[in-house]
């Protein structure tokens, strides 16, 4: 199984020294905008009137290319991506209607295509599009055999893939927070350990959103089996605090399917496996705050790379900010 530690996709042959993991560009020309996605062959034609304004932001992580593209006008986009790669587009915001390879966009659809075929996209106005590009092999190796078969069928042609509304809303929130971090704190992305953790989190979030659409039967566990599985998952998380495991990592380690794991936590804990992993880590931070010099030290130990999201999640669970908790716990020492 790949652990996403390969070199970034489509590196520039002229790069020297440490890689620049974040790249941001503003444009006023559609051809300049079309050329921003490295490794892609694209052509844009403007359809709506008015001056064009575009922005582009790219993050190169371990084996994963994450991009954000903002375009002000209706465009007709044609192009293709590199062979043996898969692209998954996630619209974050737009006005009006858009059509991807003849299919109407919706708020619950991902744009799915591979290097096998080209694509056509009639994009709406004021579009903010995000997406990932990854090696086909890296994606398929993270899936069960059944899931890999379904995803392989999906990439036979470019198409929109309808997914669970709640899942895609959570994915949008998560991906948007990464764009904000890259814009306001790009220096954080020079940390190699953080880059690996971030890349894995992005990868897992997209995979989990995709595979929830796959309807598979799974054995129902009894109470004792559920409790044991929940305990085993907790032990895995606690055993590697600074590198939170992905869902497929847990499934492989415990020899269970994603659906079995999902059912176990929905019935036994009324939450998703990802929610449980986050709760275990947040509780780990809280325990560590009593002895840590700073909140950042405890957060980093438990693999929280985005301090704003961490503080929000901490307050949602415990009712106070981690800085407030730290101050109170220090007084009790």
Short mmCIF file of N, CA, C and O in Angstrom, two decimals, residues 42-157:
data_model
loop_
_atom_site.label_atom_id
_atom_site.label_comp_id
_atom_site.label_asym_id
_atom_site.label_seq_id
_atom_site.Cartn_x
_atom_site.Cartn_y
_atom_site.Cartn_z
N UNK A 42 -4.65 22.55 -21.33
CA UNK A 42 -5.98 23.16 -21.29
C UNK A 42 -6.08 24.33 -22.26
O UNK A 42 -5.08 24.99 -22.57
N UNK A 43 -7.31 24.58 -22.70
CA UNK A 43 -7.60 25.76 -23.50
C UNK A 43 -8.91 26.35 -22.99
O UNK A 43 -9.89 25.62 -22.78
N UNK A 44 -8.92 27.67 -22.75
CA UNK A 44 -10.12 28.36 -22.27
C UNK A 44 -10.63 29.32 -23.34
O UNK A 44 -9.84 30.04 -23.98
N UNK A 45 -11.95 29.37 -23.50
CA UNK A 45 -12.61 30.39 -24.33
C UNK A 45 -13.61 31.12 -23.45
O UNK A 45 -14.41 30.49 -22.76
N UNK A 46 -13.57 32.46 -23.47
CA UNK A 46 -14.48 33.25 -22.65
C UNK A 46 -15.81 33.41 -23.36
O UNK A 46 -15.87 33.76 -24.54
N UNK A 47 -16.91 33.18 -22.64
CA UNK A 47 -18.25 33.24 -23.22
C UNK A 47 -19.04 34.45 -22.74
O UNK A 47 -19.88 34.97 -23.48
N UNK A 48 -18.85 34.89 -21.51
CA UNK A 48 -19.60 36.03 -20.98
C UNK A 48 -18.80 37.31 -21.16
O UNK A 48 -17.58 37.29 -21.26
N UNK A 49 -19.51 38.44 -21.18
CA UNK A 49 -18.85 39.72 -21.42
C UNK A 49 -18.22 40.26 -20.14
O UNK A 49 -18.58 39.86 -19.03
N UNK A 50 -17.28 41.18 -20.32
CA UNK A 50 -16.63 41.81 -19.18
C UNK A 50 -15.19 41.35 -19.03
O UNK A 50 -14.77 40.32 -19.57
N UNK A 51 -14.42 42.14 -18.28
CA UNK A 51 -13.02 41.83 -18.05
C UNK A 51 -12.89 40.55 -17.23
O UNK A 51 -13.63 40.33 -16.26
N UNK A 52 -11.95 39.71 -17.63
CA UNK A 52 -11.73 38.45 -16.92
C UNK A 52 -10.81 38.68 -15.72
O UNK A 52 -9.82 39.40 -15.79
N UNK A 53 -11.13 38.02 -14.63
CA UNK A 53 -10.27 38.02 -13.44
C UNK A 53 -10.15 36.58 -12.96
O UNK A 53 -11.15 35.86 -12.85
N UNK A 54 -8.93 36.18 -12.69
CA UNK A 54 -8.71 34.82 -12.24
C UNK A 54 -7.67 34.75 -11.14
O UNK A 54 -6.81 35.62 -11.01
N UNK A 55 -7.78 33.72 -10.33
CA UNK A 55 -6.79 33.43 -9.29
C UNK A 55 -6.51 31.94 -9.31
O UNK A 55 -7.37 31.13 -9.67
N UNK A 56 -5.30 31.61 -8.92
CA UNK A 56 -4.93 30.20 -8.88
C UNK A 56 -4.00 29.96 -7.70
O UNK A 56 -3.08 30.75 -7.44
N UNK A 57 -4.27 28.89 -6.99
CA UNK A 57 -3.44 28.50 -5.84
C UNK A 57 -3.19 27.00 -5.93
O UNK A 57 -4.12 26.22 -6.16
N UNK A 58 -1.95 26.61 -5.76
CA UNK A 58 -1.58 25.20 -5.87
C UNK A 58 -0.72 24.79 -4.68
O UNK A 58 0.18 25.53 -4.27
N UNK A 59 -1.01 23.63 -4.13
CA UNK A 59 -0.21 23.05 -3.06
C UNK A 59 0.31 21.71 -3.55
O UNK A 59 -0.47 20.86 -4.00
N UNK A 60 1.61 21.53 -3.48
CA UNK A 60 2.21 20.25 -3.83
C UNK A 60 2.57 19.54 -2.53
O UNK A 60 3.45 19.97 -1.78
N UNK A 61 1.87 18.46 -2.28
CA UNK A 61 2.09 17.67 -1.08
C UNK A 61 2.75 16.36 -1.48
O UNK A 61 3.16 16.19 -2.62
N UNK A 62 2.87 15.44 -0.57
CA UNK A 62 3.54 14.18 -0.88
C UNK A 62 2.65 13.31 -1.77
O UNK A 62 1.72 12.67 -1.31
N UNK A 63 2.96 13.29 -3.07
CA UNK A 63 2.21 12.47 -4.01
C UNK A 63 0.85 13.02 -4.37
O UNK A 63 0.05 12.33 -5.00
N UNK A 64 0.57 14.26 -3.99
CA UNK A 64 -0.76 14.82 -4.17
C UNK A 64 -0.66 16.27 -4.61
O UNK A 64 0.12 17.05 -4.04
N UNK A 65 -1.42 16.64 -5.62
CA UNK A 65 -1.51 18.02 -6.08
C UNK A 65 -2.90 18.53 -5.73
O UNK A 65 -3.91 17.98 -6.16
N UNK A 66 -2.95 19.57 -4.90
CA UNK A 66 -4.22 20.20 -4.51
C UNK A 66 -4.25 21.59 -5.13
O UNK A 66 -3.28 22.34 -5.02
N UNK A 67 -5.37 21.93 -5.78
CA UNK A 67 -5.44 23.24 -6.42
C UNK A 67 -6.76 23.94 -6.11
O UNK A 67 -7.77 23.30 -5.79
N UNK A 68 -6.72 25.27 -6.22
CA UNK A 68 -7.89 26.12 -6.09
C UNK A 68 -7.86 27.10 -7.26
O UNK A 68 -6.86 27.78 -7.47
N UNK A 69 -8.96 27.18 -8.01
CA UNK A 69 -9.01 28.07 -9.16
C UNK A 69 -10.27 28.92 -9.09
O UNK A 69 -11.38 28.39 -8.94
N UNK A 70 -10.09 30.23 -9.19
CA UNK A 70 -11.20 31.17 -9.19
C UNK A 70 -11.28 31.84 -10.56
O UNK A 70 -10.27 32.37 -11.05
N UNK A 71 -12.45 31.80 -11.19
CA UNK A 71 -12.64 32.45 -12.49
C UNK A 71 -13.92 33.27 -12.44
O UNK A 71 -14.95 32.82 -11.93
N UNK A 72 -13.87 34.48 -13.00
CA UNK A 72 -15.00 35.40 -12.89
C UNK A 72 -16.04 35.20 -13.99
O UNK A 72 -17.21 35.55 -13.81
N UNK A 73 -15.63 34.63 -15.12
CA UNK A 73 -16.49 34.59 -16.31
C UNK A 73 -16.94 33.18 -16.64
O UNK A 73 -16.34 32.19 -16.20
N UNK A 74 -18.01 33.11 -17.46
CA UNK A 74 -18.36 31.83 -18.07
C UNK A 74 -17.25 31.44 -19.05
O UNK A 74 -16.87 32.24 -19.91
N UNK A 75 -16.75 30.22 -18.92
CA UNK A 75 -15.68 29.76 -19.80
C UNK A 75 -16.06 28.42 -20.42
O UNK A 75 -16.78 27.62 -19.81
N UNK A 76 -15.56 28.19 -21.62
CA UNK A 76 -15.62 26.86 -22.20
C UNK A 76 -14.21 26.28 -22.11
O UNK A 76 -13.29 26.78 -22.76
N UNK A 77 -14.06 25.27 -21.28
CA UNK A 77 -12.75 24.70 -21.01
C UNK A 77 -12.63 23.32 -21.67
O UNK A 77 -13.53 22.49 -21.55
N UNK A 78 -11.53 23.10 -22.35
CA UNK A 78 -11.23 21.77 -22.89
C UNK A 78 -9.81 21.42 -22.49
O UNK A 78 -8.97 22.30 -22.28
N UNK A 79 -9.55 20.12 -22.35
CA UNK A 79 -8.20 19.75 -21.98
C UNK A 79 -8.06 18.30 -21.61
O UNK A 79 -8.97 17.49 -21.81
N UNK A 80 -6.90 17.98 -21.07
CA UNK A 80 -6.58 16.62 -20.64
C UNK A 80 -5.52 16.71 -19.55
O UNK A 80 -4.78 17.69 -19.46
N UNK A 81 -5.46 15.66 -18.72
CA UNK A 81 -4.44 15.60 -17.69
C UNK A 81 -3.45 14.50 -18.04
O UNK A 81 -3.62 13.78 -19.03
N UNK A 82 -2.41 14.37 -17.24
CA UNK A 82 -1.36 13.41 -17.53
C UNK A 82 -1.89 11.98 -17.51
O UNK A 82 -2.82 11.65 -16.77
N UNK A 83 -1.25 11.14 -18.29
CA UNK A 83 -1.59 9.73 -18.32
C UNK A 83 -1.35 9.11 -16.94
O UNK A 83 -0.44 9.52 -16.22
N UNK A 84 -2.17 8.13 -16.59
CA UNK A 84 -2.04 7.39 -15.32
C UNK A 84 -2.28 8.27 -14.10
O UNK A 84 -1.76 8.00 -13.01
N UNK A 85 -3.05 9.35 -14.27
CA UNK A 85 -3.44 10.17 -13.13
C UNK A 85 -4.96 10.31 -13.10
O UNK A 85 -5.64 10.11 -14.10
N UNK A 86 -5.47 10.65 -11.93
CA UNK A 86 -6.90 10.89 -11.72
C UNK A 86 -7.06 12.28 -11.14
O UNK A 86 -6.30 12.69 -10.26
N UNK A 87 -8.05 13.01 -11.62
CA UNK A 87 -8.39 14.32 -11.06
C UNK A 87 -9.81 14.25 -10.51
O UNK A 87 -10.71 13.67 -11.14
N UNK A 88 -10.00 14.84 -9.34
CA UNK A 88 -11.32 14.91 -8.72
C UNK A 88 -11.58 16.37 -8.38
O UNK A 88 -10.86 16.96 -7.57
N UNK A 89 -12.57 16.96 -9.03
CA UNK A 89 -12.88 18.37 -8.82
C UNK A 89 -14.01 18.54 -7.81
O UNK A 89 -14.98 17.78 -7.82
N UNK A 90 -13.86 19.55 -6.96
CA UNK A 90 -14.86 19.86 -5.94
C UNK A 90 -15.21 21.34 -6.03
O UNK A 90 -14.44 22.18 -5.56
N UNK A 91 -16.35 21.71 -6.63
CA UNK A 91 -16.74 23.12 -6.66
C UNK A 91 -17.01 23.64 -5.25
O UNK A 91 -17.77 23.02 -4.50
N UNK A 92 -16.40 24.77 -4.90
CA UNK A 92 -16.62 25.36 -3.58
C UNK A 92 -17.71 26.42 -3.61
O UNK A 92 -18.43 26.61 -2.64
N UNK A 93 -17.83 27.14 -4.74
CA UNK A 93 -18.86 28.17 -4.88
C UNK A 93 -19.00 28.52 -6.36
O UNK A 93 -18.02 28.45 -7.11
N UNK A 94 -20.21 28.89 -6.77
CA UNK A 94 -20.43 29.32 -8.15
C UNK A 94 -21.81 29.95 -8.28
O UNK A 94 -22.68 29.78 -7.41
N UNK A 95 -22.01 30.68 -9.39
CA UNK A 95 -23.30 31.29 -9.69
C UNK A 95 -23.79 30.76 -11.04
O UNK A 95 -23.02 30.65 -11.98
N UNK A 96 -25.07 30.45 -11.11
CA UNK A 96 -25.63 30.01 -12.37
C UNK A 96 -25.41 28.53 -12.63
O UNK A 96 -25.18 27.74 -11.71
N UNK A 97 -25.46 28.17 -13.90
CA UNK A 97 -25.38 26.77 -14.29
C UNK A 97 -24.04 26.46 -14.94
O UNK A 97 -23.41 27.32 -15.56
N UNK A 98 -23.62 25.22 -14.79
CA UNK A 98 -22.41 24.74 -15.42
C UNK A 98 -22.62 23.32 -15.89
O UNK A 98 -23.46 22.59 -15.34
N UNK A 99 -21.84 22.90 -16.89
CA UNK A 99 -22.00 21.56 -17.45
C UNK A 99 -20.62 20.93 -17.64
O UNK A 99 -19.74 21.50 -18.29
N UNK A 100 -20.45 19.75 -17.05
CA UNK A 100 -19.20 19.01 -17.17
C UNK A 100 -19.44 17.81 -18.07
O UNK A 100 -20.22 16.91 -17.73
N UNK A 101 -18.81 17.83 -19.23
CA UNK A 101 -18.98 16.74 -20.22
C UNK A 101 -20.46 16.45 -20.47
O UNK A 101 -20.89 15.29 -20.53
N UNK A 102 -21.25 17.52 -20.58
CA UNK A 102 -22.66 17.40 -20.92
C UNK A 102 -23.59 17.20 -19.75
O UNK A 102 -24.81 17.21 -19.93
N UNK A 103 -23.07 17.03 -18.53
CA UNK A 103 -23.90 16.82 -17.35
C UNK A 103 -23.97 18.10 -16.53
O UNK A 103 -22.97 18.78 -16.33
N UNK A 104 -25.17 18.41 -16.03
CA UNK A 104 -25.37 19.62 -15.25
C UNK A 104 -24.73 19.48 -13.87
O UNK A 104 -24.90 18.46 -13.19
N UNK A 105 -23.99 20.51 -13.46
CA UNK A 105 -23.38 20.53 -12.13
C UNK A 105 -24.46 20.54 -11.05
O UNK A 105 -25.56 21.02 -11.25
N UNK A 106 -24.08 20.04 -9.86
CA UNK A 106 -24.95 20.14 -8.69
C UNK A 106 -24.07 20.27 -7.46
O UNK A 106 -22.86 20.01 -7.51
N UNK A 107 -24.68 20.65 -6.34
CA UNK A 107 -23.92 20.82 -5.11
C UNK A 107 -23.48 19.50 -4.49
O UNK A 107 -22.68 19.49 -3.55
N UNK A 108 -23.99 18.39 -4.99
CA UNK A 108 -23.66 17.09 -4.41
C UNK A 108 -22.89 16.21 -5.38
O UNK A 108 -22.90 14.99 -5.25
N UNK A 109 -22.21 16.83 -6.34
CA UNK A 109 -21.47 16.04 -7.33
C UNK A 109 -20.00 16.42 -7.35
O UNK A 109 -19.64 17.60 -7.25
N UNK A 110 -19.16 15.42 -7.50
CA UNK A 110 -17.73 15.60 -7.73
C UNK A 110 -17.44 15.43 -9.22
O UNK A 110 -18.09 14.65 -9.90
N UNK A 111 -16.46 16.17 -9.72
CA UNK A 111 -16.04 16.06 -11.11
C UNK A 111 -14.93 15.01 -11.17
O UNK A 111 -13.87 15.19 -10.55
N UNK A 112 -15.15 13.95 -11.90
CA UNK A 112 -14.27 12.79 -11.87
C UNK A 112 -13.74 12.52 -13.27
O UNK A 112 -14.51 12.30 -14.20
N UNK A 113 -12.43 12.52 -13.45
CA UNK A 113 -11.87 12.19 -14.76
C UNK A 113 -10.42 11.76 -14.60
O UNK A 113 -9.79 11.98 -13.57
N UNK A 114 -9.91 11.11 -15.64
CA UNK A 114 -8.56 10.57 -15.59
C UNK A 114 -7.80 10.94 -16.85
O UNK A 114 -8.33 11.61 -17.74
N UNK A 115 -6.55 10.47 -16.91
CA UNK A 115 -5.72 10.74 -18.07
C UNK A 115 -6.07 9.91 -19.28
O UNK A 115 -5.42 10.03 -20.33
N UNK A 116 -7.10 9.07 -19.16
CA UNK A 116 -7.50 8.25 -20.30
C UNK A 116 -8.16 9.06 -21.40
O UNK A 116 -8.05 8.75 -22.58
N UNK A 117 -8.93 10.08 -21.00
CA UNK A 117 -9.70 10.88 -21.96
C UNK A 117 -9.58 12.36 -21.63
O UNK A 117 -9.26 12.74 -20.50
N UNK A 118 -9.90 13.19 -22.62
CA UNK A 118 -9.99 14.62 -22.38
C UNK A 118 -11.32 14.97 -21.74
O UNK A 118 -12.15 14.10 -21.46
N UNK A 119 -11.52 16.26 -21.48
CA UNK A 119 -12.77 16.70 -20.86
C UNK A 119 -13.20 18.03 -21.47
O UNK A 119 -12.40 18.76 -22.05
N UNK A 120 -14.49 18.32 -21.30
CA UNK A 120 -15.07 19.60 -21.69
C UNK A 120 -15.88 20.12 -20.52
O UNK A 120 -16.61 19.37 -19.88
N UNK A 121 -15.73 21.41 -20.25
CA UNK A 121 -16.39 21.98 -19.08
C UNK A 121 -16.90 23.37 -19.43
O UNK A 121 -16.12 24.27 -19.75
N UNK A 122 -18.21 23.54 -19.39
CA UNK A 122 -18.83 24.85 -19.53
C UNK A 122 -19.01 25.39 -18.11
O UNK A 122 -19.93 25.01 -17.40
N UNK A 123 -18.08 26.23 -17.69
CA UNK A 123 -18.04 26.64 -16.28
C UNK A 123 -18.95 27.83 -16.02
O UNK A 123 -19.11 28.71 -16.87
N UNK A 124 -19.55 27.89 -14.83
CA UNK A 124 -20.42 29.01 -14.47
C UNK A 124 -19.62 30.24 -14.08
O UNK A 124 -18.39 30.19 -13.93
N UNK A 125 -20.31 31.34 -13.88
CA UNK A 125 -19.65 32.56 -13.43
C UNK A 125 -19.27 32.45 -11.96
O UNK A 125 -19.83 31.67 -11.20
N UNK A 126 -18.29 33.27 -11.58
CA UNK A 126 -17.85 33.37 -10.18
C UNK A 126 -17.58 31.99 -9.59
O UNK A 126 -18.01 31.68 -8.48
N UNK A 127 -16.85 31.19 -10.33
CA UNK A 127 -16.57 29.82 -9.91
C UNK A 127 -15.32 29.76 -9.05
O UNK A 127 -14.29 30.35 -9.38
N UNK A 128 -15.43 29.07 -7.93
CA UNK A 128 -14.25 28.69 -7.14
C UNK A 128 -14.20 27.16 -7.16
O UNK A 128 -15.04 26.50 -6.55
N UNK A 129 -13.25 26.63 -7.89
CA UNK A 129 -13.12 25.18 -8.04
C UNK A 129 -11.87 24.70 -7.31
O UNK A 129 -10.80 25.30 -7.43
N UNK A 130 -12.03 23.65 -6.54
CA UNK A 130 -10.88 23.00 -5.92
C UNK A 130 -10.78 21.59 -6.49
O UNK A 130 -11.71 21.09 -7.13
N UNK A 131 -9.65 20.95 -6.25
CA UNK A 131 -9.52 19.59 -6.74
C UNK A 131 -8.18 18.99 -6.39
O UNK A 131 -7.26 19.69 -5.94
N UNK A 132 -8.09 17.69 -6.56
CA UNK A 132 -6.83 16.99 -6.36
C UNK A 132 -6.47 16.23 -7.62
O UNK A 132 -7.33 15.85 -8.41
N UNK A 133 -5.18 16.05 -7.81
CA UNK A 133 -4.66 15.19 -8.88
C UNK A 133 -3.72 14.20 -8.22
O UNK A 133 -2.87 14.58 -7.40
N UNK A 134 -3.88 12.93 -8.55
CA UNK A 134 -3.11 11.89 -7.90
C UNK A 134 -2.86 10.76 -8.88
O UNK A 134 -3.62 10.56 -9.84
N UNK A 135 -1.80 10.02 -8.67
CA UNK A 135 -1.53 8.86 -9.49
C UNK A 135 -2.66 7.84 -9.32
O UNK A 135 -3.11 7.58 -8.21
N UNK A 136 -3.10 7.26 -10.43
CA UNK A 136 -4.18 6.27 -10.38
C UNK A 136 -3.84 5.13 -9.43
O UNK A 136 -4.67 4.69 -8.63
N UNK A 137 -2.62 4.67 -9.49
CA UNK A 137 -2.21 3.55 -8.64
C UNK A 137 -2.31 3.91 -7.17
O UNK A 137 -2.75 3.10 -6.34
N UNK A 138 -1.90 5.13 -6.80
CA UNK A 138 -1.94 5.54 -5.41
C UNK A 138 -3.37 5.54 -4.87
O UNK A 138 -3.61 5.17 -3.71
N UNK A 139 -4.32 5.97 -5.71
CA UNK A 139 -5.71 5.99 -5.27
C UNK A 139 -6.25 4.58 -5.11
O UNK A 139 -6.83 4.23 -4.07
N UNK A 140 -6.06 3.74 -6.11
CA UNK A 140 -6.66 2.40 -6.08
C UNK A 140 -6.07 1.53 -4.97
O UNK A 140 -6.76 0.68 -4.41
N UNK A 141 -4.80 1.76 -4.64
CA UNK A 141 -4.17 0.95 -3.59
C UNK A 141 -4.73 1.25 -2.21
O UNK A 141 -4.55 0.46 -1.28
N UNK A 142 -5.41 2.38 -2.06
CA UNK A 142 -5.99 2.75 -0.77
C UNK A 142 -7.39 2.18 -0.58
O UNK A 142 -8.00 2.37 0.47
N UNK A 143 -7.91 1.46 -1.57
CA UNK A 143 -9.28 0.98 -1.53
C UNK A 143 -9.34 -0.53 -1.37
O UNK A 143 -8.38 -1.24 -1.68
N UNK A 144 -10.47 -1.01 -0.89
CA UNK A 144 -10.71 -2.45 -0.89
C UNK A 144 -10.89 -2.90 -2.34
O UNK A 144 -11.07 -2.08 -3.25
N UNK A 145 -10.88 -4.20 -2.55
CA UNK A 145 -11.01 -4.72 -3.91
C UNK A 145 -12.31 -4.27 -4.55
O UNK A 145 -12.33 -3.84 -5.71
N UNK A 146 -13.41 -4.36 -3.79
CA UNK A 146 -14.71 -3.97 -4.33
C UNK A 146 -14.74 -2.47 -4.64
O UNK A 146 -15.22 -2.04 -5.69
N UNK A 147 -14.22 -1.66 -3.72
CA UNK A 147 -14.20 -0.22 -3.94
C UNK A 147 -13.33 0.15 -5.14
O UNK A 147 -13.68 1.02 -5.93
N UNK A 148 -12.19 -0.53 -5.27
CA UNK A 148 -11.30 -0.27 -6.40
C UNK A 148 -11.98 -0.61 -7.73
O UNK A 148 -11.79 0.09 -8.73
N UNK A 149 -12.78 -1.67 -7.74
CA UNK A 149 -13.51 -2.04 -8.95
C UNK A 149 -14.50 -0.95 -9.34
O UNK A 149 -14.63 -0.59 -10.52
N UNK A 150 -15.21 -0.42 -8.35
CA UNK A 150 -16.20 0.62 -8.63
C UNK A 150 -15.53 1.90 -9.11
O UNK A 150 -15.95 2.52 -10.09
N UNK A 151 -14.45 2.31 -8.42
CA UNK A 151 -13.75 3.53 -8.81
C UNK A 151 -13.11 3.37 -10.20
O UNK A 151 -13.12 4.30 -11.01
N UNK A 152 -12.57 2.19 -10.48
CA UNK A 152 -11.98 1.95 -11.80
C UNK A 152 -13.03 2.11 -12.90
O UNK A 152 -12.73 2.63 -13.98
N UNK A 153 -14.26 1.68 -12.61
CA UNK A 153 -15.34 1.85 -13.59
C UNK A 153 -15.69 3.33 -13.76
O UNK A 153 -16.00 3.78 -14.87
N UNK A 154 -15.60 4.10 -12.67
CA UNK A 154 -15.94 5.52 -12.74
C UNK A 154 -14.98 6.30 -13.63
O UNK A 154 -15.37 7.27 -14.28
N UNK A 155 -13.72 5.89 -13.66
CA UNK A 155 -12.73 6.67 -14.41
C UNK A 155 -12.62 6.21 -15.86
O UNK A 155 -11.74 6.68 -16.59
N UNK A 156 -13.50 5.32 -16.28
CA UNK A 156 -13.50 4.92 -17.68
C UNK A 156 -13.90 6.08 -18.58
O UNK A 156 -13.55 6.12 -19.76
N UNK A 157 -14.65 7.03 -18.03
CA UNK A 157 -15.03 8.22 -18.81
C UNK A 157 -15.17 9.39 -17.84
O UNK A 157 -15.48 9.21 -16.66
#
